[in-house]
Short mmCIF file of C-alpha atoms in Angstrom, two decimals:
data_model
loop_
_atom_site.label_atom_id
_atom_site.label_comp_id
_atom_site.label_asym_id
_atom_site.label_seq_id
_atom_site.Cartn_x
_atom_site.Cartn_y
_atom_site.Cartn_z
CA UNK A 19 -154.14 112.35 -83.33
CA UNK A 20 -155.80 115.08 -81.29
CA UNK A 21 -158.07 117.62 -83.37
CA UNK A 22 -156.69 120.85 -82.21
CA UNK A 23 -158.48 123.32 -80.34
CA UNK A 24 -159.44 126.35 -82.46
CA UNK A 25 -158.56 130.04 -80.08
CA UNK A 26 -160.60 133.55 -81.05
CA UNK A 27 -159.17 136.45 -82.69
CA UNK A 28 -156.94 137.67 -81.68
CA UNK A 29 -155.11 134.88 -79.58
CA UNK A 30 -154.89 132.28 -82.58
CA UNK A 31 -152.92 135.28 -84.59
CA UNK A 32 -150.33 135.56 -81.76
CA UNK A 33 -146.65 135.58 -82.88
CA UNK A 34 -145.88 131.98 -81.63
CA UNK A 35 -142.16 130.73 -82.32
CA UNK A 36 -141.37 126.78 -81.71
CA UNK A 37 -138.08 126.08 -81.42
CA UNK A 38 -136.90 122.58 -82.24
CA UNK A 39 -133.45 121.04 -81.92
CA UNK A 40 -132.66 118.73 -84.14
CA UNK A 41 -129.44 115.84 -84.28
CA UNK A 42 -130.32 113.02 -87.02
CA UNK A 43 -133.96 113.79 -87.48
CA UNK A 44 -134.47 113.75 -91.39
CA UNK A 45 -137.21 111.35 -91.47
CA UNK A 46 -139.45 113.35 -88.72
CA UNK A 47 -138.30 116.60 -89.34
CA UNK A 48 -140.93 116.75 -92.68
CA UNK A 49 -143.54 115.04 -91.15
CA UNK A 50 -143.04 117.49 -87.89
CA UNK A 51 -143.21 120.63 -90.16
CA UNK A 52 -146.51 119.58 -91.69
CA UNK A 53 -148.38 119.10 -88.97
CA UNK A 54 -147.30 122.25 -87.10
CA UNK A 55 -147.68 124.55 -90.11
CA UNK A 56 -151.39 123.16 -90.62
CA UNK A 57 -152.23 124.38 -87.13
CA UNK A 58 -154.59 127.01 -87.08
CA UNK A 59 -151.96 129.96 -85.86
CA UNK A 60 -151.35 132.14 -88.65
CA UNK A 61 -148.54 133.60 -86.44
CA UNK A 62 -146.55 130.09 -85.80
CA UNK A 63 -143.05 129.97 -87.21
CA UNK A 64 -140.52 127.16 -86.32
CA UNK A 65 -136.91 127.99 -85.77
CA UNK A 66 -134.72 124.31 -86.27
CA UNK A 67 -131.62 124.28 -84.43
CA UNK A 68 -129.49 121.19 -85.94
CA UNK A 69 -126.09 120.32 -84.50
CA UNK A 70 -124.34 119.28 -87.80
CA UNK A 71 -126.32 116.15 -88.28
CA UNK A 72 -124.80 113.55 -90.25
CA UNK A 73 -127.67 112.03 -91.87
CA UNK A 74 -128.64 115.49 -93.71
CA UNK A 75 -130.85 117.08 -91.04
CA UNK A 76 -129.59 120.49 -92.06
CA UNK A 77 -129.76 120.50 -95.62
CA UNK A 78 -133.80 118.88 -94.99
CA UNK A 79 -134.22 121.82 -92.91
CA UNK A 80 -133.32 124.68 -95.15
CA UNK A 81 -135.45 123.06 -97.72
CA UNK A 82 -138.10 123.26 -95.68
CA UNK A 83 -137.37 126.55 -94.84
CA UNK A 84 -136.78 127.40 -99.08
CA UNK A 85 -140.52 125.95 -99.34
CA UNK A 86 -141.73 128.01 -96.37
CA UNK A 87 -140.08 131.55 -96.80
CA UNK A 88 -141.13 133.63 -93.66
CA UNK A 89 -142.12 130.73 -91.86
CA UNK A 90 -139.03 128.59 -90.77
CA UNK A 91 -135.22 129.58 -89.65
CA UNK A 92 -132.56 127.70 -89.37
CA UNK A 93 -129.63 127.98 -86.92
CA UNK A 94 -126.72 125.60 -87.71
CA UNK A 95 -124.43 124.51 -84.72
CA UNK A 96 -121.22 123.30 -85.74
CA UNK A 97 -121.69 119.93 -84.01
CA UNK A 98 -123.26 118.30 -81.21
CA UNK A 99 -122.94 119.75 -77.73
CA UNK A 100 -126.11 118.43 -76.22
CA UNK A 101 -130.18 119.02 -76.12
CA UNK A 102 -129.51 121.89 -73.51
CA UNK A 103 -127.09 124.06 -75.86
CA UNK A 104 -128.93 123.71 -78.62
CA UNK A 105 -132.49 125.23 -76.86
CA UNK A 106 -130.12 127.83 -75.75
CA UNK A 107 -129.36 128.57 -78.75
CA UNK A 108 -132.40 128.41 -80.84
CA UNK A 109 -134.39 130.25 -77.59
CA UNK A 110 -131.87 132.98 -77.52
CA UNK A 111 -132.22 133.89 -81.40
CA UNK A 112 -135.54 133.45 -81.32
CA UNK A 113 -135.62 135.99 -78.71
CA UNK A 114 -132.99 138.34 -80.43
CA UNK A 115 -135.79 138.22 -83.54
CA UNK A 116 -137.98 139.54 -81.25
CA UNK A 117 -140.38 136.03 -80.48
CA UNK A 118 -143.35 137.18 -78.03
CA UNK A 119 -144.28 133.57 -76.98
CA UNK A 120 -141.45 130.46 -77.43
CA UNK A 121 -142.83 126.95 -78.10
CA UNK A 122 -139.66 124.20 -77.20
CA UNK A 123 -140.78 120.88 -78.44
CA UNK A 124 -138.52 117.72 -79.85
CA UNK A 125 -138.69 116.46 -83.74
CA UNK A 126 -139.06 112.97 -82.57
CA UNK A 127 -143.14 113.36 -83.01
CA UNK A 128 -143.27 112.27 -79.16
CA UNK A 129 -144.76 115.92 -78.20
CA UNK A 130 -148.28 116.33 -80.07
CA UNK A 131 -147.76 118.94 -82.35
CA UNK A 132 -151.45 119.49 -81.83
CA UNK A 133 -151.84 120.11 -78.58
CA UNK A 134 -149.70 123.75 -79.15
CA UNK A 135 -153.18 125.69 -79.35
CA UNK A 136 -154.44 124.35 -76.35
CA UNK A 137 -151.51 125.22 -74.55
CA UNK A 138 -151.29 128.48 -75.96
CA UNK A 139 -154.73 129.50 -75.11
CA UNK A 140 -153.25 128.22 -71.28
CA UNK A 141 -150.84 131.07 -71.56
CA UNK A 142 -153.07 133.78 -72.69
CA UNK A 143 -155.94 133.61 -70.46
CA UNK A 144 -153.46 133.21 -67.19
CA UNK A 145 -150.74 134.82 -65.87
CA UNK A 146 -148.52 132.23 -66.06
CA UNK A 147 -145.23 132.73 -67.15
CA UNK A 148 -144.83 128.97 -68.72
CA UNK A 149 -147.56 126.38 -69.52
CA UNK A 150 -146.14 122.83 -69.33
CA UNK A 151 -147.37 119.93 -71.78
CA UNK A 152 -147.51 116.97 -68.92
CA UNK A 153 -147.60 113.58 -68.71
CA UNK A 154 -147.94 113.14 -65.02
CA UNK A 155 -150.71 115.32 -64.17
CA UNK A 156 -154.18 113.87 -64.56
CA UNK A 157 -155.38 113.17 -68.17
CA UNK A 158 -151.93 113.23 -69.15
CA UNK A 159 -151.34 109.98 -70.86
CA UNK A 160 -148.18 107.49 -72.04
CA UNK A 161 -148.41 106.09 -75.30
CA UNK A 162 -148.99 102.09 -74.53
CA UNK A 163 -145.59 101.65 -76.85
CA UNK A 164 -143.15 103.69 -74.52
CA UNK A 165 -141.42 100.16 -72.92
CA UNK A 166 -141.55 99.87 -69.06
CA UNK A 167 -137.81 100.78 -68.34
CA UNK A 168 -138.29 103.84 -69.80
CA UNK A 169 -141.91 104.67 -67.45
CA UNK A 170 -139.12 103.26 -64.44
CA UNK A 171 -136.76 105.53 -65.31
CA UNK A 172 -138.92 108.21 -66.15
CA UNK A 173 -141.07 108.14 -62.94
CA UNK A 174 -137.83 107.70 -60.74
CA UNK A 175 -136.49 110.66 -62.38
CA UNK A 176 -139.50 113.15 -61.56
CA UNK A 177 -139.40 111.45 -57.83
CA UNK A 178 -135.59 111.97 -57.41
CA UNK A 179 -135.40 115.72 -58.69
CA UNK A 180 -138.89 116.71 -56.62
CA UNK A 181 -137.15 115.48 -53.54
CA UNK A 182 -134.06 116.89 -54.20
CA UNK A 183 -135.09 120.49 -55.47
CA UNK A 184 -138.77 120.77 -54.42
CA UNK A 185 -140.28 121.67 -57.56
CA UNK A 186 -143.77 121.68 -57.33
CA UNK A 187 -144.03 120.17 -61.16
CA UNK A 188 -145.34 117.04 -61.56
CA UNK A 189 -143.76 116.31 -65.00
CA UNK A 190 -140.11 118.10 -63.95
CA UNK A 191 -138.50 116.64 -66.93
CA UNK A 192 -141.01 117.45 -69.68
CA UNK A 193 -139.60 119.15 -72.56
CA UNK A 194 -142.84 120.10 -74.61
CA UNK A 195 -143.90 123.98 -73.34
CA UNK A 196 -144.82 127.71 -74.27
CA UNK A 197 -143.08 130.50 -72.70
CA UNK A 198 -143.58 134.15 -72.52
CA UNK A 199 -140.81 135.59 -73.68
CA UNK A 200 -140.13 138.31 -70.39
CA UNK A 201 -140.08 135.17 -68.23
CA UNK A 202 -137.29 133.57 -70.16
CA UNK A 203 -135.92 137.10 -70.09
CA UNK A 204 -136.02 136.44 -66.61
CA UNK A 205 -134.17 133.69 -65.85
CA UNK A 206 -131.45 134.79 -67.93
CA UNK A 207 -130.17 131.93 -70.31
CA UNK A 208 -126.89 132.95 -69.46
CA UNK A 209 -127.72 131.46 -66.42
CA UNK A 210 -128.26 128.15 -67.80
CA UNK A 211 -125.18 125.61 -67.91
CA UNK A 212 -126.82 122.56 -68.36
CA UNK A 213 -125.56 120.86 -71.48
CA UNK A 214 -128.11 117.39 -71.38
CA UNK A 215 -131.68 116.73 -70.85
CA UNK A 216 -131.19 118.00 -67.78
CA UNK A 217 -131.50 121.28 -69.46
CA UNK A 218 -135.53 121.05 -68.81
CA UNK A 219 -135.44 120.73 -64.74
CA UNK A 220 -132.55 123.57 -64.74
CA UNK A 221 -135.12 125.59 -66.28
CA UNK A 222 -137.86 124.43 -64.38
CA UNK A 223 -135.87 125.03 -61.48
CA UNK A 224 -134.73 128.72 -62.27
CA UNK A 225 -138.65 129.56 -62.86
CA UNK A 226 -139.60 127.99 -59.45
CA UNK A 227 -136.71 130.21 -57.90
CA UNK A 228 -137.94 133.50 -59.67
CA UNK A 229 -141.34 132.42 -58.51
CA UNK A 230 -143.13 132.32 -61.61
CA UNK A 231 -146.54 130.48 -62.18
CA UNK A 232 -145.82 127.58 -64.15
CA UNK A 233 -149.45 125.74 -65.07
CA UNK A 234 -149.53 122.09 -66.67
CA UNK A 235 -151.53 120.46 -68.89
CA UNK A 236 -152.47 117.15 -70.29
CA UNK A 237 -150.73 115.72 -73.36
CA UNK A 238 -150.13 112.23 -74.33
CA UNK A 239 -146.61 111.30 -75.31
CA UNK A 240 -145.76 108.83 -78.45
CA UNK A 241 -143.09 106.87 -78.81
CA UNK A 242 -140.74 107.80 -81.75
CA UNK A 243 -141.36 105.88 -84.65
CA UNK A 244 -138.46 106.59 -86.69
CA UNK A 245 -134.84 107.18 -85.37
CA UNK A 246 -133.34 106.64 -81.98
CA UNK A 247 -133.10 107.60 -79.00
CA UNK A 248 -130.64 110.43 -78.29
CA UNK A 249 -130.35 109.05 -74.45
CA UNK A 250 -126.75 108.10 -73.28
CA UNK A 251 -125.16 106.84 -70.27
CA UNK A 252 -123.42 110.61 -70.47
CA UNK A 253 -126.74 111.63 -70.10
CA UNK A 254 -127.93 109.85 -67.39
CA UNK A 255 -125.12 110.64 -65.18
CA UNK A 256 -125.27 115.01 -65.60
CA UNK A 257 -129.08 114.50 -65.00
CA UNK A 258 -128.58 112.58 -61.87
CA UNK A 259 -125.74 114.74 -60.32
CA UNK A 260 -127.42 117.99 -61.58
CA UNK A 261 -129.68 118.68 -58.39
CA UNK A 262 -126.95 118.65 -56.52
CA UNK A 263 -124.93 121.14 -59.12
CA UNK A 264 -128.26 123.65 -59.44
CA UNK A 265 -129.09 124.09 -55.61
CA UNK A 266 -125.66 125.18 -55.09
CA UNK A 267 -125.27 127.00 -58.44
CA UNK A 268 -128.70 129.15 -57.94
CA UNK A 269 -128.48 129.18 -54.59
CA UNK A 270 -128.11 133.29 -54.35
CA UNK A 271 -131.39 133.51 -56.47
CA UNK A 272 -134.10 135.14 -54.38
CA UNK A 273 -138.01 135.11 -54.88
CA UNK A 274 -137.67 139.01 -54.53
CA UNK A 275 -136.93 139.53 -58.26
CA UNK A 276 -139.07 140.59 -60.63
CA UNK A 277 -141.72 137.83 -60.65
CA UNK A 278 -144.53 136.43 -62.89
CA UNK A 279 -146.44 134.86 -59.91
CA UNK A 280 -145.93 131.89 -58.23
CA UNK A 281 -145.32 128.22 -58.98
CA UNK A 282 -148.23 125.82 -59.52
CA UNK A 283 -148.89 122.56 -57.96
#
């Protein structure tokens, strides 16, 4: 475990909301909690969007949330519609609420809960409109457990969607970041129809099209120790057609809208 990186006054007090979809995470969802609330960002909250789980996800989540007045929501989804509606979700009340800066990160412990801090200070001394938690850029790291179809698939994936949709991200499908919240007000989650994991490259696509500056940084990713994976053959098949579905659904985008900057490499 990383020791997190301690910001200045005023940037550790910055109203920081992670948002963290849940689907039959009781056993990591405590252990998840703890770790983020002992970060030091007094302005953290978490906002836990579960999709009806049936192992009692919820019902963990709202006691976490009795035990932590003021510093965890809960959003209940009346069943499971995928990764991408849930963020959508849990994103678009946290932005209703009023969130300045939205954290997305899974309850599976694979994202470092530690490594928020880091990527926050990222945010606030640039003008980026996203900062990306990467494996794939240099320093970034895959935990020695992760088993070698899953680096396969993984690398093929980033390789297939950068040649389809020239991205310049180097970790397209990463699903730990910190976004301002006028660049998601940006892209419009309205806009966003992706249902799967494909969820992250639609939105790394849409920033790339608005020409924001999207900045990566290191993180090593863990294996889950408890649970499964919530990867299907479903899955696999919207991610792989999606490319195809976002350059013609986006296609009328232009970089002449209100901007943030420009991508990274």
């Amino acid at each position: 475990m990383i020791e997190p990186v301690r910001l200045p006054s005023p940037w550790c007090d910055e109203p920081l909301t992670v948002v963290v979809p849940t689907y039959n995470e009781a056993g990591n969802l405590p252990r998840l909690v703890e770790r983020l609330l002992a970060l030091p960002l007094p302005g953290l909250s978490i906002l836990i969007a579960d999709d009806n789980s049936p192992d009692g996800t919820g019902e963990v989540a709202e006691k976490l949330a009795t035990e932590h007045p003021g510093r965890i929501r809960v959003v209940h989804r009346p069943g499971k519609e995928g990764l991408g509606r849930a963020y959508v979700d849990g994103i678009g009340k946290a932005l209703e609420d009023g969130a300045k800066y939205v954290a997305q990160m899974d309850a599976d412990l694979s994202h470092p809960p530690e490594a928020l801090p880091g990527m926050l200070g990222a945010l606030l001394s640039t003008h980026a409109g996203v900062v990306i938690g990467s494996r794939y850029v240099p320093g970034g790291q895959l935990d020695d457990a992760w088993p070698m179809y899953r680096r396969v698939l993984s690398g093929w994936a980033n390789l297939y969607v950068h040649t389809l949709l020239q991205v310049r991200i180097r970790d397209l499908t990463a699903g730990f970041k910190i976004w301002r919240a006028d660049a998601l007000r940006a892209i419009g989650l309205d806009r966003v129809q992706s249902n799967g994991y494909s969820f992250q490259v639609e939105m790394h696509f849409l920033a790339t099209k608005l020409g924001q500056t999207i900045i990566e940084v290191p993180i090593r990713f863990e294996e889950r120790t408890d649970g499964v994976s919530k990867m299907t053959t479903a899955t696999k098949v919207e991610s792989a057609m999606m490319p195809f579905k976002l350059r013609l659904r986006h296609r009328k985008i232009a970089r002449n809208q209100p901007q943030l900057g420009k991508a990274a490499d």
